[in-house]
PDB file of C-alpha atoms in Angstrom:
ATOM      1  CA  UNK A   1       0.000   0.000   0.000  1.00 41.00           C
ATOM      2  CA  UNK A   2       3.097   2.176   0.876  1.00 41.00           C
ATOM      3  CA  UNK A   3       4.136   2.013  -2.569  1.00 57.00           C
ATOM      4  CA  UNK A   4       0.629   2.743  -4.410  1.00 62.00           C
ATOM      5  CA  UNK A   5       0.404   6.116  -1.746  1.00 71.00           C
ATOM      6  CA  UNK A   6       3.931   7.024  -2.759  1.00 74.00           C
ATOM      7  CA  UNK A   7       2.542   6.629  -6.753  1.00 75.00           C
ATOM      8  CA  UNK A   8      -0.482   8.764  -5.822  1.00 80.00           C
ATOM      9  CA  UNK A   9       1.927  12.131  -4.604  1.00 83.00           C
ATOM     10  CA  UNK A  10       4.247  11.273  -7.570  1.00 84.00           C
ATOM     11  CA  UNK A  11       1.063  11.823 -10.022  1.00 86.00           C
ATOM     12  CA  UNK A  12       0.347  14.500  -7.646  1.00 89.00           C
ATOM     13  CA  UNK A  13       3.500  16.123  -8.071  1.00 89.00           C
ATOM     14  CA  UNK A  14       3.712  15.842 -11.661  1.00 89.00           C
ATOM     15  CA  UNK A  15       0.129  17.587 -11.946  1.00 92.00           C
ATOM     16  CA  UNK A  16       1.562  20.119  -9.839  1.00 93.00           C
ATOM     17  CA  UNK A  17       4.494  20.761 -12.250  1.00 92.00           C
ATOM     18  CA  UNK A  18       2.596  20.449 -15.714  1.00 91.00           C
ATOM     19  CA  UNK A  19       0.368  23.896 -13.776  1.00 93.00           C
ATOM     20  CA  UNK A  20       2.978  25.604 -12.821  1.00 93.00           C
ATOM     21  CA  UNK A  21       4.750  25.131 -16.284  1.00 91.00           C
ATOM     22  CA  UNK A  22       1.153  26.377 -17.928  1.00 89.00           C
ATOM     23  CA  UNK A  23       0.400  28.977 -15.495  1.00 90.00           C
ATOM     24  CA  UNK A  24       3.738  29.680 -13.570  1.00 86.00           C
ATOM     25  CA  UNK A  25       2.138  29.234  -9.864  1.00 92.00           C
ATOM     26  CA  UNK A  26      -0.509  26.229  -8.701  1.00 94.00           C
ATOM     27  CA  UNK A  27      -0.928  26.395  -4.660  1.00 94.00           C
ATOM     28  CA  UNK A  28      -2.408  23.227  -2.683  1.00 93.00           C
ATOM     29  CA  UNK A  29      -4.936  23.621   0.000  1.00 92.00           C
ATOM     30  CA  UNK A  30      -6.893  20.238   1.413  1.00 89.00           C
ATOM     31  CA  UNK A  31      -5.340  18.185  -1.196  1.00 88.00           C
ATOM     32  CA  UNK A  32      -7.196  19.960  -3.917  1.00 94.00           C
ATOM     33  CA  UNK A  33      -4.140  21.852  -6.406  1.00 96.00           C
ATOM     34  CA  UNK A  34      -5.311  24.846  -7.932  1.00 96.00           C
ATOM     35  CA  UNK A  35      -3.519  27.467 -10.443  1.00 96.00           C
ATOM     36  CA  UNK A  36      -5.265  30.352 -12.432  1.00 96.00           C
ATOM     37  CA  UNK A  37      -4.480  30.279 -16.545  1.00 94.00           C
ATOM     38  CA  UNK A  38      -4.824  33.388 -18.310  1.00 92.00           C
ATOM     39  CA  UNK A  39      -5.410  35.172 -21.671  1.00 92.00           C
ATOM     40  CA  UNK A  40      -8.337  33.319 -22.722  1.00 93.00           C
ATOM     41  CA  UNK A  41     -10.542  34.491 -25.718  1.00 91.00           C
ATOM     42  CA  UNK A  42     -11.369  37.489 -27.400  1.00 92.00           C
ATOM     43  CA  UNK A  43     -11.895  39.265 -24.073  1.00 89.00           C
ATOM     44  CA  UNK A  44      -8.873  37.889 -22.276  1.00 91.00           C
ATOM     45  CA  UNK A  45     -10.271  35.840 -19.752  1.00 93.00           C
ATOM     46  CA  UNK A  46      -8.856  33.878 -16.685  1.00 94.00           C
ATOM     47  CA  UNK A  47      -9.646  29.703 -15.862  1.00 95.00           C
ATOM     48  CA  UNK A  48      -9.440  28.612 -12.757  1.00 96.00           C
ATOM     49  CA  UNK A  49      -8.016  24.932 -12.734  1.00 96.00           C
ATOM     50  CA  UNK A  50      -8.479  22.599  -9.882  1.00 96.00           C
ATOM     51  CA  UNK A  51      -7.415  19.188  -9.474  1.00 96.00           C
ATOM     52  CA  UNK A  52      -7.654  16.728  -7.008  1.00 93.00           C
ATOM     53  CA  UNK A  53      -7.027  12.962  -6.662  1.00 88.00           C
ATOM     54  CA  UNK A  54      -9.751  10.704  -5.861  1.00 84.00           C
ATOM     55  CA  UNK A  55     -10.453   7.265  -5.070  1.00 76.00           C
ATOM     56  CA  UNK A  56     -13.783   5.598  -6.501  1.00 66.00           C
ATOM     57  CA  UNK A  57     -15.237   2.439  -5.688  1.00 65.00           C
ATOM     58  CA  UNK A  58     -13.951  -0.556  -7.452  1.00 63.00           C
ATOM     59  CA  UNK A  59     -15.926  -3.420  -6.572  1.00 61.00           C
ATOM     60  CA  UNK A  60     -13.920  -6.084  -4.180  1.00 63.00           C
ATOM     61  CA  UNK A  61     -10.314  -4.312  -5.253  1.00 63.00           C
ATOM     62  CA  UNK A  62      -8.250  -1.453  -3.853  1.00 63.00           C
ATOM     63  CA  UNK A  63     -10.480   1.894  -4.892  1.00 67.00           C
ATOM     64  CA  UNK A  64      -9.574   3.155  -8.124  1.00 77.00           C
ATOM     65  CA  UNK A  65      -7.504   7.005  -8.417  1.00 83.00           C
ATOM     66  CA  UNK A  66      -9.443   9.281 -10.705  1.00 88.00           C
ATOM     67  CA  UNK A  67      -7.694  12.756 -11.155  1.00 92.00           C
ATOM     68  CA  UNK A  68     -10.670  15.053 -10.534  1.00 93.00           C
ATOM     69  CA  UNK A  69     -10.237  18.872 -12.713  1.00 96.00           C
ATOM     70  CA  UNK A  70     -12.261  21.539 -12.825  1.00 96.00           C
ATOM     71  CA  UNK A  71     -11.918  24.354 -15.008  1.00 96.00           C
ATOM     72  CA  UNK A  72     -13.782  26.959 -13.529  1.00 95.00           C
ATOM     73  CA  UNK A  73     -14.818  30.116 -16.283  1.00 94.00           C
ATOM     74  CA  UNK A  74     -17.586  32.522 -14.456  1.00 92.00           C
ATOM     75  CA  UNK A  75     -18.982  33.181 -11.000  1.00 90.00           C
ATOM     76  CA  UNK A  76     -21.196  34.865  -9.380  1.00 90.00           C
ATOM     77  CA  UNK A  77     -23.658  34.217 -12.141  1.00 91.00           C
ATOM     78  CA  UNK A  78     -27.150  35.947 -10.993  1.00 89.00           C
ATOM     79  CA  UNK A  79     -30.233  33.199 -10.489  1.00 91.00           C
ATOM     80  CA  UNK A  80     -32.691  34.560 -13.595  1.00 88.00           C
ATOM     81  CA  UNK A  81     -29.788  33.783 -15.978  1.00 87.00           C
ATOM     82  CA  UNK A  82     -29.603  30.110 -15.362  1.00 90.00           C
ATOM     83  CA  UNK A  83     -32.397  28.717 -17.329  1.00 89.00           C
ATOM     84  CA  UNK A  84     -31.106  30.065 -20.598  1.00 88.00           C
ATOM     85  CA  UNK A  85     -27.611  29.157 -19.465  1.00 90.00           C
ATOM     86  CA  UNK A  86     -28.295  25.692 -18.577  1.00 91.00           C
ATOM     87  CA  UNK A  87     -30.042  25.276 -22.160  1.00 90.00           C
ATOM     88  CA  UNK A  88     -26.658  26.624 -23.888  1.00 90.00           C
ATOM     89  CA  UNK A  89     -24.476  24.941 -21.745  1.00 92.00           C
ATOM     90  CA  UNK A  90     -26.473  21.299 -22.887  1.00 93.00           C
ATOM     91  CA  UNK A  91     -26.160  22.428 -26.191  1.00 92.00           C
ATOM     92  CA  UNK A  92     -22.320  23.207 -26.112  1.00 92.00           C
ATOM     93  CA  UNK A  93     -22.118  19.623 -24.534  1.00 93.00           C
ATOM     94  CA  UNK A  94     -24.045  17.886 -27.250  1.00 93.00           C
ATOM     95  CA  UNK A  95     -21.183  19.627 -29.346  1.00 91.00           C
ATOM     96  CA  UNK A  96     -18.696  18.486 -27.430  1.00 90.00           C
ATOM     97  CA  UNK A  97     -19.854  14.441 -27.353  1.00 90.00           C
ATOM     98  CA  UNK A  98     -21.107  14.584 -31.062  1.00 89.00           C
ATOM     99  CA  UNK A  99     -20.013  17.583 -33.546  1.00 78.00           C
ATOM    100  CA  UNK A 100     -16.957  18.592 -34.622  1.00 81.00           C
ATOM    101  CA  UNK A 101     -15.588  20.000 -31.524  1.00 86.00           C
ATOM    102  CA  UNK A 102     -14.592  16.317 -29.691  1.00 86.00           C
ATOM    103  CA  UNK A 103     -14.083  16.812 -25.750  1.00 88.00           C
ATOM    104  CA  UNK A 104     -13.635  14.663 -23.001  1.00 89.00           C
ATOM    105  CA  UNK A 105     -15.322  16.370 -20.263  1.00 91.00           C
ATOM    106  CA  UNK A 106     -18.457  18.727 -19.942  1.00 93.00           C
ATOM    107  CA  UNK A 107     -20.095  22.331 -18.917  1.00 94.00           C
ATOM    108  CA  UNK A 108     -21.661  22.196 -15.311  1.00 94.00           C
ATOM    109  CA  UNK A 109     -23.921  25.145 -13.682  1.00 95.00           C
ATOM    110  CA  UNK A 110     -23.335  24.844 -10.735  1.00 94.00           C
ATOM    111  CA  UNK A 111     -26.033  26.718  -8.885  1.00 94.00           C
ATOM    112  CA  UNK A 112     -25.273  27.237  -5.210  1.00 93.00           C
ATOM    113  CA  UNK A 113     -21.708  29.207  -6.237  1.00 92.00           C
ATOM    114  CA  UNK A 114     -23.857  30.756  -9.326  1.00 93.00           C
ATOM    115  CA  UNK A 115     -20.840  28.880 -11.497  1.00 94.00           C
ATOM    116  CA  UNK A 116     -19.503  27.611 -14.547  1.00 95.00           C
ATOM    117  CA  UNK A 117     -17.408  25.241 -14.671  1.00 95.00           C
ATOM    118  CA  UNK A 118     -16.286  22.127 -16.991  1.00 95.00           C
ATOM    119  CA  UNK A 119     -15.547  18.828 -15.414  1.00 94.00           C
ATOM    120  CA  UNK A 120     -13.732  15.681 -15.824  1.00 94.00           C
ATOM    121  CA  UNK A 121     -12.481  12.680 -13.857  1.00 92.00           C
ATOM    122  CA  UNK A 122      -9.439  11.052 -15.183  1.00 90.00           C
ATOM    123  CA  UNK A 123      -9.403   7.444 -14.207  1.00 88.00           C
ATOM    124  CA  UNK A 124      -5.437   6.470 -13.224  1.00 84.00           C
ATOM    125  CA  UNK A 125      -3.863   3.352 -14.210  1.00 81.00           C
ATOM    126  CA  UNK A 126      -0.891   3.494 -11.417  1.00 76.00           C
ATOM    127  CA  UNK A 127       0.827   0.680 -13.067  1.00 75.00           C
ATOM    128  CA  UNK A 128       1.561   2.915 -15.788  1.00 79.00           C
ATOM    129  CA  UNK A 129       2.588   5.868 -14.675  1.00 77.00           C
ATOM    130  CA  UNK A 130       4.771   7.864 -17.128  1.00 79.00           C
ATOM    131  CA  UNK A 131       2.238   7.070 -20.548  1.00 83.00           C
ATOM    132  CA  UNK A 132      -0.493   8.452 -17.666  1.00 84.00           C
ATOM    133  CA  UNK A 133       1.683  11.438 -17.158  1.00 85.00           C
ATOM    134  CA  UNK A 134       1.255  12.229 -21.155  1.00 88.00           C
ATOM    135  CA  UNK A 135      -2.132  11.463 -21.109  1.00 89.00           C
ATOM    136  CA  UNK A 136      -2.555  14.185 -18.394  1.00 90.00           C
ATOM    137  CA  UNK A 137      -0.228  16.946 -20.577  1.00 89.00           C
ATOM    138  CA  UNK A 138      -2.679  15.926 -23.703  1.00 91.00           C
ATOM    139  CA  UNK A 139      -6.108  16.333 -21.882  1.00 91.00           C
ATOM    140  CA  UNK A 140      -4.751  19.751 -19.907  1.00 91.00           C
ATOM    141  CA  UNK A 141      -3.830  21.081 -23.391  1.00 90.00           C
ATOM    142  CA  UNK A 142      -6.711  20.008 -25.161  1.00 90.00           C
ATOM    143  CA  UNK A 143      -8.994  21.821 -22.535  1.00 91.00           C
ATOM    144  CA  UNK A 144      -7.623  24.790 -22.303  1.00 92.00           C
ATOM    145  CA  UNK A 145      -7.432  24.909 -26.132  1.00 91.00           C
ATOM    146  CA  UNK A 146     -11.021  24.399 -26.566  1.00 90.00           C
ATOM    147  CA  UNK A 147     -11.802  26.554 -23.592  1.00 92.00           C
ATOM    148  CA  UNK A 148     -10.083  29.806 -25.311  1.00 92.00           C
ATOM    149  CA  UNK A 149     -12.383  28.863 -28.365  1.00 92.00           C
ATOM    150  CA  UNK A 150     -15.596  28.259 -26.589  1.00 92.00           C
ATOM    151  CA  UNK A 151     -14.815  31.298 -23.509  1.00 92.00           C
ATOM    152  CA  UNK A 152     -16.503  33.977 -25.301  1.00 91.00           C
ATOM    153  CA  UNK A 153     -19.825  32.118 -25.943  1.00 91.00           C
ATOM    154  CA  UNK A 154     -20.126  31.106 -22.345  1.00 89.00           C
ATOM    155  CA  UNK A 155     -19.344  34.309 -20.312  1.00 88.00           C
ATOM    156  CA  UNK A 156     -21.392  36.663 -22.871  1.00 86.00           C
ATOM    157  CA  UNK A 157     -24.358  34.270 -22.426  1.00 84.00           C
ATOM    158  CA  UNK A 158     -23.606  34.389 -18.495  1.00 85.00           C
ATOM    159  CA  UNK A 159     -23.207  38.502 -18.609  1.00 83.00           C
ATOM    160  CA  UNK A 160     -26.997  37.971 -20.503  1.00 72.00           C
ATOM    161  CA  UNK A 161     -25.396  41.033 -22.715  1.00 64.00           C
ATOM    162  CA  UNK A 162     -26.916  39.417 -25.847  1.00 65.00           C
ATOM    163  CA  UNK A 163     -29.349  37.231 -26.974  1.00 79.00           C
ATOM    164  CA  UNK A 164     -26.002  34.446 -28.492  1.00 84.00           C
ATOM    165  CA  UNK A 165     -26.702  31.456 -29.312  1.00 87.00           C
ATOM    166  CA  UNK A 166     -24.563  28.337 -29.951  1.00 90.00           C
ATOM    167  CA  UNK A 167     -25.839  28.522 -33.543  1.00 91.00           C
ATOM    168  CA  UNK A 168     -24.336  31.755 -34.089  1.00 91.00           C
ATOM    169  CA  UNK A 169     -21.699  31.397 -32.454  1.00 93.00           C
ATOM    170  CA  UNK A 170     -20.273  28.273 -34.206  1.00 93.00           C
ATOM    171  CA  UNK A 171     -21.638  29.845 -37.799  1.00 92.00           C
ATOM    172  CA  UNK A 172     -18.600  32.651 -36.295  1.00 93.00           C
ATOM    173  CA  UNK A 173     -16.032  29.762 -35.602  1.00 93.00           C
ATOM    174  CA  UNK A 174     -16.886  28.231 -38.978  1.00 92.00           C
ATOM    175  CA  UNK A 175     -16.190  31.524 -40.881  1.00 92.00           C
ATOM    176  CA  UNK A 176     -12.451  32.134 -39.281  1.00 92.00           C
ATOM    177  CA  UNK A 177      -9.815  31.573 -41.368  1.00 92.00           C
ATOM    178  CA  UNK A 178      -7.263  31.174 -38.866  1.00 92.00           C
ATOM    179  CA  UNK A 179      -8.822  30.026 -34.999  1.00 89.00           C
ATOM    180  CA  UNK A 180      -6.061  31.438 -33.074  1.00 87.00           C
ATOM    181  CA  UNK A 181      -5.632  34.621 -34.909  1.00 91.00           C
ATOM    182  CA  UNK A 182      -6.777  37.115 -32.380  1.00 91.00           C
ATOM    183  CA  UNK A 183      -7.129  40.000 -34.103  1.00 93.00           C
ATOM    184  CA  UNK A 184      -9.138  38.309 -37.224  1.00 94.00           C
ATOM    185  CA  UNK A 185     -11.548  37.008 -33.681  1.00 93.00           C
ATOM    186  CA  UNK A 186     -11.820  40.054 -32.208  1.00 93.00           C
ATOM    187  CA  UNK A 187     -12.977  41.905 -35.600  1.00 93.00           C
ATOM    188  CA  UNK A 188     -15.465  38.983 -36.777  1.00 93.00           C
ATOM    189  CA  UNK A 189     -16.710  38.504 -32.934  1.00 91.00           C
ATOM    190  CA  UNK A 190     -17.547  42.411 -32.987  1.00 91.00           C
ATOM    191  CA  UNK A 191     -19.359  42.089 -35.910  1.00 91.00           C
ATOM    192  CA  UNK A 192     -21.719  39.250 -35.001  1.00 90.00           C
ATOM    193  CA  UNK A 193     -22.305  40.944 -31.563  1.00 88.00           C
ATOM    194  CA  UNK A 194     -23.473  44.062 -33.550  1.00 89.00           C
ATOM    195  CA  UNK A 195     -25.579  41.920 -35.719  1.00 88.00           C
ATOM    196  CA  UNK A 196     -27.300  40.290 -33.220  1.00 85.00           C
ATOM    197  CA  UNK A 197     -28.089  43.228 -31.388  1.00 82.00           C
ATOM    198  CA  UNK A 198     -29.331  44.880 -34.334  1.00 83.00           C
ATOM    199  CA  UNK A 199     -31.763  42.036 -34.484  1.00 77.00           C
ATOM    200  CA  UNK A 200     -33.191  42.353 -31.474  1.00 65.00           C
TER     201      UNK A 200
END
């Protein structure tokens, strides 16, 4: 047992490193690790990433380690905006699990912090810990890629600014030429905001 608990702080560690590499500081309070990532979208938003190691039940056997993240992308999120932001977030997840944005986790509201958050448990194979160690580097940097593309939908819908729906917001992903050219973003995100808004 000794040696799977000394496995479990070496995955910790290593989850540890791969945030502080992304986001140059990640604290640990209670077990849970937690670093804030920044420059995110069009309007230059901050994640907050979490991650904690968990044991879930595994029949007769020793409980199995899931790595627990959250990436956490609005707060304080008043109560009259979360039936419209519930709908979009179950629409961005039906993306997500079928369309042409793949992702391994999903959105959550999470109502009694008035949050946003997406979640995903990461079962560990202990046995194997180095290829585990890439898989962890693949998913963070998958996330937080699809995160800066999806960042702008979310907290604009959240703000309840304007009436944006995942429709017109992926017809606006569709049309970039380039989906990390910021400037080319910025310009084409202004112009469907101001379309929309003429609209209504």
């Amino acid at each position: 047992m000794a040696d799977s608990n000394d496995v479990i702080v070496e995955l910790k560690n290593t989850i540890k490193e791969i945030l502080e590499n992304l986001c140059e500081e990640c604290t640990e309070d209670g077990g849970v690790l937690r670093a804030l990532a920044e420059h995110f979208g069009v309007n230059d938003s901050s994640v907050i990433i979490e991650a904690a190691i968990e044991a879930m039940e595994n029949g007769e056997d020793y409980p199995y380690p899931v790595v627990h993240f959250n990436f956490t992308m609005a707060k304080d999120i008043e109560p009259e905006s979360y039936g419209k932001i519930a709908d979009l977030l179950n629409d961005i997840n039906v993306v997500f699990q079928t369309g042409e944005y793949p992702s391994f986790g999903n959105f959550c509201l999470y109502k009694p912090l008035g949050q946003i958050f997406y979640g995903y448990k990461m079962p560990i194979n202990i046995g194997a810990l180095e290829g585990e160690q890439e898989n962890i580097k693949f998913f963070i940097a998958t996330v937080l890629d699809q995160l800066d593309l999806f960042v702008d939908l979310v907290l604009y819908v959240a703000q309840g600014d304007v009436n944006l729906t995942l429709e017109d917001y992926l017809n606006y992903l569709n049309g970039l030429n380039d989906l990390y050219d910021l400037q080319e973003k910025a310009e084409k995100l202004e112009e469907m905001i101001k379309e929309i808004e003429s609209r209504n």
